[in-house]
Amino acid sequence: VCDGQLLGDMKTFKKQFEIPIVSGNDRKATDYERELGFKTAASLRAIIQPHFIRRTKKDFVKKQQKLFEISNIEGEGVKYIPTEVKESPAPSPRKDGGIGVPKHDFVVWAPLAMAQLEVYEKILGTRMIKEVVKGISKKRVSKDAFSAMTALKQISCHPATLGSKMREELKMEPSILNGEEFLSSKFDVKELEASSGKLQALVPLLANLKEEGHRVIMFSMSTRVLDLLEYVLRAYNYSFVRIDGSISSMSARQEIVTQFTDDPSVFAFIATTQTC
């Protein structure tokens, strides 16, 4: 497929497949172009299908999935997480002598909590967001686009992770996430959970994994999120180790990794490469 034997060189592929398919998907395409694009796409799929292995969810998730309920902030039970899958195929030996262990991925949809939605809507009304939308409509990327995306990503984790500049614009109180002072505080963990759909999904998931004898590794691009995770782990008495950007020594990092891999009593590993 990739070396040109099946679909020809790039010039041939563009002429026979890419151009008709792209033209057929254009909103100004004629009926003829749409029909040609559809038939060309079907032809392409038929040609490459025998050369690709495609596995769908039904191939490995049991029809009768065990689900547990996670209560959202309004108190309604919401079904999210499949916790039972088909038995994994027998591990196969790798060339390096190790064992290849099958991996299953589950995407967990965690709706925003009410506290997140309120701040999210406020951000959408800010000058910065309006400038970004204005720039997109004129087919140019505003310099504020990255800042806008960052703010919305922060809110999707927890309102407390929102940066100081945006908090000032929204006239919000300073964040409770202030490093060691936050980690040593007596803040109610239930209040933290109530303000984040992700925490509402994570906390019962951790309990379920712990009960079944699993261990977890959690990554984040932000040490603020890591502080939240650490506070939650401490509140529920889960043993854990942590690596962030403040640990620059390779030997110190390796020591922490070794502690997690060698000590089965350590339940969680939280890590980030960021320092802020």
PDB file of C-alpha atoms in Angstrom:
ATOM      1  CA  VAL A   1       0.000   0.000   0.000  1.00  0.00           C
ATOM      2  CA  CYS A   2       2.721   2.470   1.005  1.00  0.00           C
ATOM      3  CA  ASP A   3       5.409   1.713  -1.574  1.00  0.00           C
ATOM      4  CA  GLY A   4       3.349   2.550  -4.670  1.00  0.00           C
ATOM      5  CA  GLN A   5       2.714  -0.986  -5.898  1.00  0.00           C
ATOM      6  CA  LEU A   6      -0.988  -0.942  -5.050  1.00  0.00           C
ATOM      7  CA  LEU A   7      -2.072   2.670  -5.627  1.00  0.00           C
ATOM      8  CA  GLY A   8       0.664   3.975  -7.872  1.00  0.00           C
ATOM      9  CA  ASP A   9       2.939   6.931  -7.236  1.00  0.00           C
ATOM     10  CA  MET A  10       1.775  10.186  -5.617  1.00  0.00           C
ATOM     11  CA  LYS A  11       0.893  11.806  -8.952  1.00  0.00           C
ATOM     12  CA  THR A  12      -1.232   8.831 -10.011  1.00  0.00           C
ATOM     13  CA  PHE A  13      -2.924   8.603  -6.601  1.00  0.00           C
ATOM     14  CA  LYS A  14      -3.859  12.285  -6.580  1.00  0.00           C
ATOM     15  CA  LYS A  15      -5.303  12.087 -10.092  1.00  0.00           C
ATOM     16  CA  GLN A  16      -7.243   8.830  -9.669  1.00  0.00           C
ATOM     17  CA  PHE A  17      -8.372   9.096  -6.056  1.00  0.00           C
ATOM     18  CA  GLU A  18      -7.577  12.249  -4.097  1.00  0.00           C
ATOM     19  CA  ILE A  19      -8.886  14.882  -6.531  1.00  0.00           C
ATOM     20  CA  PRO A  20     -12.245  13.156  -7.259  1.00  0.00           C
ATOM     21  CA  ILE A  21     -12.867  12.410  -3.572  1.00  0.00           C
ATOM     22  CA  VAL A  22     -11.971  15.919  -2.354  1.00  0.00           C
ATOM     23  CA  SER A  23     -13.971  17.547  -5.167  1.00  0.00           C
ATOM     24  CA  GLY A  24     -16.976  15.373  -4.347  1.00  0.00           C
ATOM     25  CA  ASN A  25     -16.887  16.480  -0.707  1.00  0.00           C
ATOM     26  CA  ASP A  26     -16.819  20.172  -1.561  1.00  0.00           C
ATOM     27  CA  ARG A  27     -20.057  21.957  -0.622  1.00  0.00           C
ATOM     28  CA  LYS A  28     -20.199  23.496  -4.121  1.00  0.00           C
ATOM     29  CA  ALA A  29     -19.770  20.130  -5.862  1.00  0.00           C
ATOM     30  CA  THR A  30     -22.185  19.194  -8.662  1.00  0.00           C
ATOM     31  CA  ASP A  31     -24.293  16.053  -8.501  1.00  0.00           C
ATOM     32  CA  TYR A  32     -21.908  14.412 -10.951  1.00  0.00           C
ATOM     33  CA  GLU A  33     -18.855  15.311  -8.810  1.00  0.00           C
ATOM     34  CA  ARG A  34     -20.535  14.004  -5.647  1.00  0.00           C
ATOM     35  CA  GLU A  35     -21.445  10.718  -7.337  1.00  0.00           C
ATOM     36  CA  LEU A  36     -17.955  10.355  -8.794  1.00  0.00           C
ATOM     37  CA  GLY A  37     -16.386  11.116  -5.419  1.00  0.00           C
ATOM     38  CA  PHE A  38     -18.603   8.545  -3.696  1.00  0.00           C
ATOM     39  CA  LYS A  39     -17.779   5.822  -6.213  1.00  0.00           C
ATOM     40  CA  THR A  40     -14.064   6.660  -6.119  1.00  0.00           C
ATOM     41  CA  ALA A  41     -14.000   6.469  -2.313  1.00  0.00           C
ATOM     42  CA  ALA A  42     -15.826   3.123  -2.412  1.00  0.00           C
ATOM     43  CA  SER A  43     -13.332   1.847  -4.982  1.00  0.00           C
ATOM     44  CA  LEU A  44     -10.391   2.980  -2.836  1.00  0.00           C
ATOM     45  CA  ARG A  45     -11.796   1.232   0.247  1.00  0.00           C
ATOM     46  CA  ALA A  46     -12.317  -1.971  -1.731  1.00  0.00           C
ATOM     47  CA  ILE A  47      -8.717  -1.902  -2.978  1.00  0.00           C
ATOM     48  CA  ILE A  48      -7.039  -1.325   0.397  1.00  0.00           C
ATOM     49  CA  GLN A  49      -9.397  -3.308   2.640  1.00  0.00           C
ATOM     50  CA  PRO A  50      -7.651  -6.686   2.186  1.00  0.00           C
ATOM     51  CA  HIS A  51      -4.366  -5.100   3.261  1.00  0.00           C
ATOM     52  CA  PHE A  52      -5.527  -3.656   6.613  1.00  0.00           C
ATOM     53  CA  ILE A  53      -6.727  -5.299   9.819  1.00  0.00           C
ATOM     54  CA  ARG A  54      -9.553  -3.357  11.407  1.00  0.00           C
ATOM     55  CA  ARG A  55     -10.797  -4.167  14.885  1.00  0.00           C
ATOM     56  CA  THR A  56     -13.913  -2.558  16.309  1.00  0.00           C
ATOM     57  CA  LYS A  57     -15.109  -2.281  19.883  1.00  0.00           C
ATOM     58  CA  LYS A  58     -17.487  -5.224  19.475  1.00  0.00           C
ATOM     59  CA  ASP A  59     -14.495  -7.442  18.738  1.00  0.00           C
ATOM     60  CA  PHE A  60     -13.268  -7.243  22.303  1.00  0.00           C
ATOM     61  CA  VAL A  61     -15.942  -5.700  24.544  1.00  0.00           C
ATOM     62  CA  LYS A  62     -18.587  -8.094  25.831  1.00  0.00           C
ATOM     63  CA  LYS A  63     -22.162  -7.400  24.874  1.00  0.00           C
ATOM     64  CA  GLN A  64     -23.192  -7.474  28.499  1.00  0.00           C
ATOM     65  CA  GLN A  65     -20.838  -4.843  29.865  1.00  0.00           C
ATOM     66  CA  LYS A  66     -20.691  -4.237  33.568  1.00  0.00           C
ATOM     67  CA  LEU A  67     -21.272  -0.540  34.197  1.00  0.00           C
ATOM     68  CA  PHE A  68     -21.169   1.371  37.417  1.00  0.00           C
ATOM     69  CA  GLU A  69     -22.835   4.664  38.121  1.00  0.00           C
ATOM     70  CA  ILE A  70     -21.169   7.943  38.722  1.00  0.00           C
ATOM     71  CA  SER A  71     -23.299  10.671  40.278  1.00  0.00           C
ATOM     72  CA  ASN A  72     -23.045  14.042  38.612  1.00  0.00           C
ATOM     73  CA  ILE A  73     -23.362  17.313  40.465  1.00  0.00           C
ATOM     74  CA  GLU A  74     -27.158  17.273  40.174  1.00  0.00           C
ATOM     75  CA  GLY A  75     -27.214  13.852  41.812  1.00  0.00           C
ATOM     76  CA  GLU A  76     -28.413  11.929  38.786  1.00  0.00           C
ATOM     77  CA  GLY A  77     -26.854   8.551  38.104  1.00  0.00           C
ATOM     78  CA  VAL A  78     -24.939   8.546  34.830  1.00  0.00           C
ATOM     79  CA  LYS A  79     -23.581   5.336  33.310  1.00  0.00           C
ATOM     80  CA  TYR A  80     -20.085   5.716  31.934  1.00  0.00           C
ATOM     81  CA  ILE A  81     -17.364   3.170  32.337  1.00  0.00           C
ATOM     82  CA  PRO A  82     -17.222  -0.357  30.900  1.00  0.00           C
ATOM     83  CA  THR A  83     -15.302  -2.407  33.441  1.00  0.00           C
ATOM     84  CA  GLU A  84     -15.490  -5.859  31.899  1.00  0.00           C
ATOM     85  CA  VAL A  85     -13.903  -6.900  28.620  1.00  0.00           C
ATOM     86  CA  LYS A  86     -13.318 -10.124  26.734  1.00  0.00           C
ATOM     87  CA  GLU A  87     -10.465 -12.261  27.897  1.00  0.00           C
ATOM     88  CA  SER A  88      -7.258 -10.996  26.343  1.00  0.00           C
ATOM     89  CA  PRO A  89      -5.538 -13.283  23.830  1.00  0.00           C
ATOM     90  CA  ALA A  90      -2.586 -15.250  25.127  1.00  0.00           C
ATOM     91  CA  PRO A  91       0.527 -13.050  25.467  1.00  0.00           C
ATOM     92  CA  SER A  92       2.969 -13.537  22.613  1.00  0.00           C
ATOM     93  CA  PRO A  93       6.761 -13.524  23.019  1.00  0.00           C
ATOM     94  CA  ARG A  94       8.595 -10.486  21.646  1.00  0.00           C
ATOM     95  CA  LYS A  95      11.855 -10.528  19.742  1.00  0.00           C
ATOM     96  CA  ASP A  96      13.649  -9.097  22.762  1.00  0.00           C
ATOM     97  CA  GLY A  97      12.530 -12.033  24.884  1.00  0.00           C
ATOM     98  CA  GLY A  98       9.815 -10.098  26.748  1.00  0.00           C
ATOM     99  CA  ILE A  99       6.090 -10.747  26.744  1.00  0.00           C
ATOM    100  CA  GLY A 100       3.725  -8.686  24.616  1.00  0.00           C
ATOM    101  CA  VAL A 101       0.691  -7.759  26.710  1.00  0.00           C
ATOM    102  CA  PRO A 102      -2.507  -6.741  24.865  1.00  0.00           C
ATOM    103  CA  LYS A 103      -3.789  -3.243  25.679  1.00  0.00           C
ATOM    104  CA  HIS A 104      -7.390  -2.057  25.771  1.00  0.00           C
ATOM    105  CA  ASP A 105      -8.367   1.613  25.572  1.00  0.00           C
ATOM    106  CA  PHE A 106     -11.587   3.048  26.996  1.00  0.00           C
ATOM    107  CA  VAL A 107     -12.711   6.620  26.366  1.00  0.00           C
ATOM    108  CA  VAL A 108     -14.679   7.953  29.333  1.00  0.00           C
ATOM    109  CA  TRP A 109     -16.921  10.926  28.585  1.00  0.00           C
ATOM    110  CA  ALA A 110     -17.005  13.169  31.663  1.00  0.00           C
ATOM    111  CA  PRO A 111     -19.534  16.020  31.296  1.00  0.00           C
ATOM    112  CA  LEU A 112     -18.601  19.382  32.790  1.00  0.00           C
ATOM    113  CA  ALA A 113     -19.878  20.050  36.295  1.00  0.00           C
ATOM    114  CA  MET A 114     -22.097  23.094  36.853  1.00  0.00           C
ATOM    115  CA  ALA A 115     -19.190  25.081  38.328  1.00  0.00           C
ATOM    116  CA  GLN A 116     -17.172  24.403  35.173  1.00  0.00           C
ATOM    117  CA  LEU A 117     -20.047  25.302  32.855  1.00  0.00           C
ATOM    118  CA  GLU A 118     -20.557  28.654  34.562  1.00  0.00           C
ATOM    119  CA  VAL A 119     -16.914  29.669  34.140  1.00  0.00           C
ATOM    120  CA  TYR A 120     -16.772  28.174  30.624  1.00  0.00           C
ATOM    121  CA  GLU A 121     -19.693  30.363  29.511  1.00  0.00           C
ATOM    122  CA  LYS A 122     -18.089  33.434  31.073  1.00  0.00           C
ATOM    123  CA  ILE A 123     -14.877  32.771  29.134  1.00  0.00           C
ATOM    124  CA  LEU A 124     -16.845  32.475  25.880  1.00  0.00           C
ATOM    125  CA  GLY A 125     -18.085  36.027  26.480  1.00  0.00           C
ATOM    126  CA  THR A 126     -14.654  37.566  26.996  1.00  0.00           C
ATOM    127  CA  ARG A 127     -12.973  39.967  24.596  1.00  0.00           C
ATOM    128  CA  MET A 128     -10.232  37.429  23.925  1.00  0.00           C
ATOM    129  CA  ILE A 129     -12.650  34.767  22.666  1.00  0.00           C
ATOM    130  CA  LYS A 130     -14.532  37.306  20.563  1.00  0.00           C
ATOM    131  CA  GLU A 131     -11.256  38.366  18.932  1.00  0.00           C
ATOM    132  CA  VAL A 132     -10.379  34.748  18.201  1.00  0.00           C
ATOM    133  CA  VAL A 133     -13.777  34.078  16.586  1.00  0.00           C
ATOM    134  CA  LYS A 134     -13.494  37.299  14.629  1.00  0.00           C
ATOM    135  CA  GLY A 135     -10.079  36.235  13.324  1.00  0.00           C
ATOM    136  CA  ILE A 136     -11.328  32.780  12.303  1.00  0.00           C
ATOM    137  CA  SER A 137     -14.206  34.301  10.353  1.00  0.00           C
ATOM    138  CA  LYS A 138     -11.640  36.320   8.405  1.00  0.00           C
ATOM    139  CA  LYS A 139      -9.450  33.237   7.906  1.00  0.00           C
ATOM    140  CA  ARG A 140      -6.631  34.420  10.137  1.00  0.00           C
ATOM    141  CA  VAL A 141      -5.443  33.045  13.440  1.00  0.00           C
ATOM    142  CA  SER A 142      -5.506  35.533  16.301  1.00  0.00           C
ATOM    143  CA  LYS A 143      -2.525  35.766  18.626  1.00  0.00           C
ATOM    144  CA  ASP A 144      -4.967  35.031  21.449  1.00  0.00           C
ATOM    145  CA  ALA A 145      -6.091  31.711  19.951  1.00  0.00           C
ATOM    146  CA  PHE A 146      -3.592  29.646  21.922  1.00  0.00           C
ATOM    147  CA  SER A 147      -4.415  31.455  25.179  1.00  0.00           C
ATOM    148  CA  ALA A 148      -8.124  30.887  24.557  1.00  0.00           C
ATOM    149  CA  MET A 149      -7.660  27.174  23.943  1.00  0.00           C
ATOM    150  CA  THR A 150      -5.473  26.883  27.029  1.00  0.00           C
ATOM    151  CA  ALA A 151      -8.108  28.556  29.219  1.00  0.00           C
ATOM    152  CA  LEU A 152     -10.875  26.289  27.928  1.00  0.00           C
ATOM    153  CA  LYS A 153      -8.671  23.216  28.443  1.00  0.00           C
ATOM    154  CA  GLN A 154      -7.945  24.314  32.003  1.00  0.00           C
ATOM    155  CA  ILE A 155     -11.645  24.689  32.754  1.00  0.00           C
ATOM    156  CA  SER A 156     -12.315  21.208  31.360  1.00  0.00           C
ATOM    157  CA  CYS A 157     -10.040  19.867  34.134  1.00  0.00           C
ATOM    158  CA  HIS A 158     -11.077  22.033  37.082  1.00  0.00           C
ATOM    159  CA  PRO A 159     -11.906  25.752  37.589  1.00  0.00           C
ATOM    160  CA  ALA A 160      -9.026  25.992  40.067  1.00  0.00           C
ATOM    161  CA  THR A 161      -6.489  25.326  37.290  1.00  0.00           C
ATOM    162  CA  LEU A 162      -7.465  28.512  35.421  1.00  0.00           C
ATOM    163  CA  GLY A 163      -4.534  30.934  35.078  1.00  0.00           C
ATOM    164  CA  SER A 164      -4.256  34.208  36.988  1.00  0.00           C
ATOM    165  CA  LYS A 165      -4.632  36.457  33.918  1.00  0.00           C
ATOM    166  CA  MET A 166      -7.979  34.956  32.945  1.00  0.00           C
ATOM    167  CA  ARG A 167      -9.124  34.873  36.582  1.00  0.00           C
ATOM    168  CA  GLU A 168      -8.484  38.610  36.821  1.00  0.00           C
ATOM    169  CA  GLU A 169     -10.462  39.271  33.638  1.00  0.00           C
ATOM    170  CA  LEU A 170     -13.372  37.233  34.985  1.00  0.00           C
ATOM    171  CA  LYS A 171     -13.030  38.880  38.435  1.00  0.00           C
ATOM    172  CA  MET A 172     -12.523  35.507  40.096  1.00  0.00           C
ATOM    173  CA  GLU A 173     -10.808  34.871  43.415  1.00  0.00           C
ATOM    174  CA  PRO A 174      -7.160  33.692  43.289  1.00  0.00           C
ATOM    175  CA  SER A 175      -6.811  29.959  42.713  1.00  0.00           C
ATOM    176  CA  ILE A 176      -6.612  27.636  45.694  1.00  0.00           C
ATOM    177  CA  LEU A 177      -3.849  25.801  43.848  1.00  0.00           C
ATOM    178  CA  ASN A 178      -0.828  27.481  45.391  1.00  0.00           C
ATOM    179  CA  GLY A 179       1.620  24.619  45.734  1.00  0.00           C
ATOM    180  CA  GLU A 180       2.572  23.307  49.154  1.00  0.00           C
ATOM    181  CA  GLU A 181       0.079  25.565  50.942  1.00  0.00           C
ATOM    182  CA  PHE A 182      -2.790  23.877  49.078  1.00  0.00           C
ATOM    183  CA  LEU A 183      -1.412  20.362  49.588  1.00  0.00           C
ATOM    184  CA  SER A 184      -1.124  20.924  53.335  1.00  0.00           C
ATOM    185  CA  SER A 185      -4.571  22.556  53.657  1.00  0.00           C
ATOM    186  CA  LYS A 186      -7.767  21.024  55.071  1.00  0.00           C
ATOM    187  CA  PHE A 187      -9.834  21.709  51.956  1.00  0.00           C
ATOM    188  CA  ASP A 188     -12.928  19.499  51.598  1.00  0.00           C
ATOM    189  CA  VAL A 189     -12.128  16.958  48.870  1.00  0.00           C
ATOM    190  CA  LYS A 190     -15.847  16.572  48.126  1.00  0.00           C
ATOM    191  CA  GLU A 191     -15.994  20.251  47.165  1.00  0.00           C
ATOM    192  CA  LEU A 192     -13.101  19.713  44.784  1.00  0.00           C
ATOM    193  CA  GLU A 193     -14.924  16.768  43.193  1.00  0.00           C
ATOM    194  CA  ALA A 194     -18.205  18.690  42.896  1.00  0.00           C
ATOM    195  CA  SER A 195     -16.477  21.328  40.745  1.00  0.00           C
ATOM    196  CA  SER A 196     -15.030  18.894  38.198  1.00  0.00           C
ATOM    197  CA  GLY A 197     -16.706  16.326  35.988  1.00  0.00           C
ATOM    198  CA  LYS A 198     -13.357  14.604  35.518  1.00  0.00           C
ATOM    199  CA  LEU A 199     -12.816  14.192  39.257  1.00  0.00           C
ATOM    200  CA  GLN A 200     -16.375  12.897  39.605  1.00  0.00           C
ATOM    201  CA  ALA A 201     -15.481  10.205  37.071  1.00  0.00           C
ATOM    202  CA  LEU A 202     -11.978   9.567  38.400  1.00  0.00           C
ATOM    203  CA  VAL A 203     -12.686   9.041  42.107  1.00  0.00           C
ATOM    204  CA  PRO A 204     -15.048   6.044  41.729  1.00  0.00           C
ATOM    205  CA  LEU A 205     -12.828   4.664  38.961  1.00  0.00           C
ATOM    206  CA  LEU A 206      -9.826   4.696  41.300  1.00  0.00           C
ATOM    207  CA  ALA A 207     -11.867   2.938  43.990  1.00  0.00           C
ATOM    208  CA  ASN A 208     -12.928   0.286  41.487  1.00  0.00           C
ATOM    209  CA  LEU A 209      -9.375  -0.285  40.228  1.00  0.00           C
ATOM    210  CA  LYS A 210      -8.011  -0.449  43.769  1.00  0.00           C
ATOM    211  CA  GLU A 211     -10.626  -3.019  44.774  1.00  0.00           C
ATOM    212  CA  GLU A 212      -9.766  -5.195  41.762  1.00  0.00           C
ATOM    213  CA  GLY A 213      -6.050  -5.126  42.588  1.00  0.00           C
ATOM    214  CA  HIS A 214      -4.921  -2.813  39.780  1.00  0.00           C
ATOM    215  CA  ARG A 215      -2.402   0.022  39.938  1.00  0.00           C
ATOM    216  CA  VAL A 216      -2.584   3.294  38.012  1.00  0.00           C
ATOM    217  CA  ILE A 217      -0.333   5.753  36.199  1.00  0.00           C
ATOM    218  CA  MET A 218      -1.716   9.264  35.606  1.00  0.00           C
ATOM    219  CA  PHE A 219      -0.070  11.916  33.434  1.00  0.00           C
ATOM    220  CA  SER A 220      -0.841  15.618  33.099  1.00  0.00           C
ATOM    221  CA  MET A 221       0.779  18.529  31.274  1.00  0.00           C
ATOM    222  CA  SER A 222       0.233  20.743  34.327  1.00  0.00           C
ATOM    223  CA  THR A 223       1.602  20.577  37.863  1.00  0.00           C
ATOM    224  CA  ARG A 224      -1.612  22.277  39.010  1.00  0.00           C
ATOM    225  CA  VAL A 225      -3.577  19.267  37.865  1.00  0.00           C
ATOM    226  CA  LEU A 226      -0.959  17.064  39.509  1.00  0.00           C
ATOM    227  CA  ASP A 227      -1.526  18.944  42.775  1.00  0.00           C
ATOM    228  CA  LEU A 228      -5.245  18.199  42.483  1.00  0.00           C
ATOM    229  CA  LEU A 229      -4.539  14.517  41.869  1.00  0.00           C
ATOM    230  CA  GLU A 230      -2.128  14.383  44.794  1.00  0.00           C
ATOM    231  CA  TYR A 231      -4.701  15.988  47.116  1.00  0.00           C
ATOM    232  CA  VAL A 232      -7.345  13.459  46.054  1.00  0.00           C
ATOM    233  CA  LEU A 233      -4.970  10.511  46.487  1.00  0.00           C
ATOM    234  CA  ARG A 234      -4.024  11.711  49.961  1.00  0.00           C
ATOM    235  CA  ALA A 235      -7.654  12.314  50.937  1.00  0.00           C
ATOM    236  CA  TYR A 236      -8.544   8.714  50.084  1.00  0.00           C
ATOM    237  CA  ASN A 237      -5.376   7.293  51.641  1.00  0.00           C
ATOM    238  CA  TYR A 238      -3.969   5.924  48.374  1.00  0.00           C
ATOM    239  CA  SER A 239      -0.203   5.422  48.357  1.00  0.00           C
ATOM    240  CA  PHE A 240       1.521   7.137  45.426  1.00  0.00           C
ATOM    241  CA  VAL A 241       4.752   8.512  43.989  1.00  0.00           C
ATOM    242  CA  ARG A 242       5.144  11.700  41.959  1.00  0.00           C
ATOM    243  CA  ILE A 243       7.512  13.074  39.315  1.00  0.00           C
ATOM    244  CA  ASP A 244       7.300  16.621  37.985  1.00  0.00           C
ATOM    245  CA  GLY A 245       9.607  19.190  36.396  1.00  0.00           C
ATOM    246  CA  SER A 246      11.066  20.180  39.741  1.00  0.00           C
ATOM    247  CA  ILE A 247      12.879  16.817  39.894  1.00  0.00           C
ATOM    248  CA  SER A 248      15.662  17.355  37.356  1.00  0.00           C
ATOM    249  CA  SER A 249      18.089  14.682  38.510  1.00  0.00           C
ATOM    250  CA  MET A 250      17.878  11.565  36.362  1.00  0.00           C
ATOM    251  CA  SER A 251      18.988   9.399  39.276  1.00  0.00           C
ATOM    252  CA  ALA A 252      16.245  10.842  41.489  1.00  0.00           C
ATOM    253  CA  ARG A 253      13.640  10.220  38.790  1.00  0.00           C
ATOM    254  CA  GLN A 254      14.856   6.673  38.269  1.00  0.00           C
ATOM    255  CA  GLU A 255      14.683   6.043  42.006  1.00  0.00           C
ATOM    256  CA  ILE A 256      11.017   7.056  42.027  1.00  0.00           C
ATOM    257  CA  VAL A 257      10.237   4.906  38.980  1.00  0.00           C
ATOM    258  CA  THR A 258      11.995   1.940  40.581  1.00  0.00           C
ATOM    259  CA  GLN A 259      10.030   2.450  43.790  1.00  0.00           C
ATOM    260  CA  PHE A 260       6.761   2.231  41.865  1.00  0.00           C
ATOM    261  CA  THR A 261       7.744  -0.771  39.747  1.00  0.00           C
ATOM    262  CA  ASP A 262       9.294  -2.747  42.617  1.00  0.00           C
ATOM    263  CA  ASP A 263       6.827  -1.946  45.409  1.00  0.00           C
ATOM    264  CA  PRO A 264       3.325  -3.363  44.719  1.00  0.00           C
ATOM    265  CA  SER A 265       1.945  -1.477  47.719  1.00  0.00           C
ATOM    266  CA  VAL A 266       2.315   1.816  45.820  1.00  0.00           C
ATOM    267  CA  PHE A 267      -1.059   2.246  44.129  1.00  0.00           C
ATOM    268  CA  ALA A 268      -0.519   5.289  41.888  1.00  0.00           C
ATOM    269  CA  PHE A 269       2.157   7.014  39.848  1.00  0.00           C
ATOM    270  CA  ILE A 270       1.469  10.647  38.891  1.00  0.00           C
ATOM    271  CA  ALA A 271       3.807  12.517  36.559  1.00  0.00           C
ATOM    272  CA  THR A 272       4.335  15.547  34.365  1.00  0.00           C
ATOM    273  CA  THR A 273       7.279  17.115  32.555  1.00  0.00           C
ATOM    274  CA  GLN A 274       6.066  20.654  33.251  1.00  0.00           C
ATOM    275  CA  THR A 275       7.212  22.938  36.084  1.00  0.00           C
ATOM    276  CA  CYS A 276       4.195  25.246  36.272  1.00  0.00           C
TER     277      CYS A 276
END
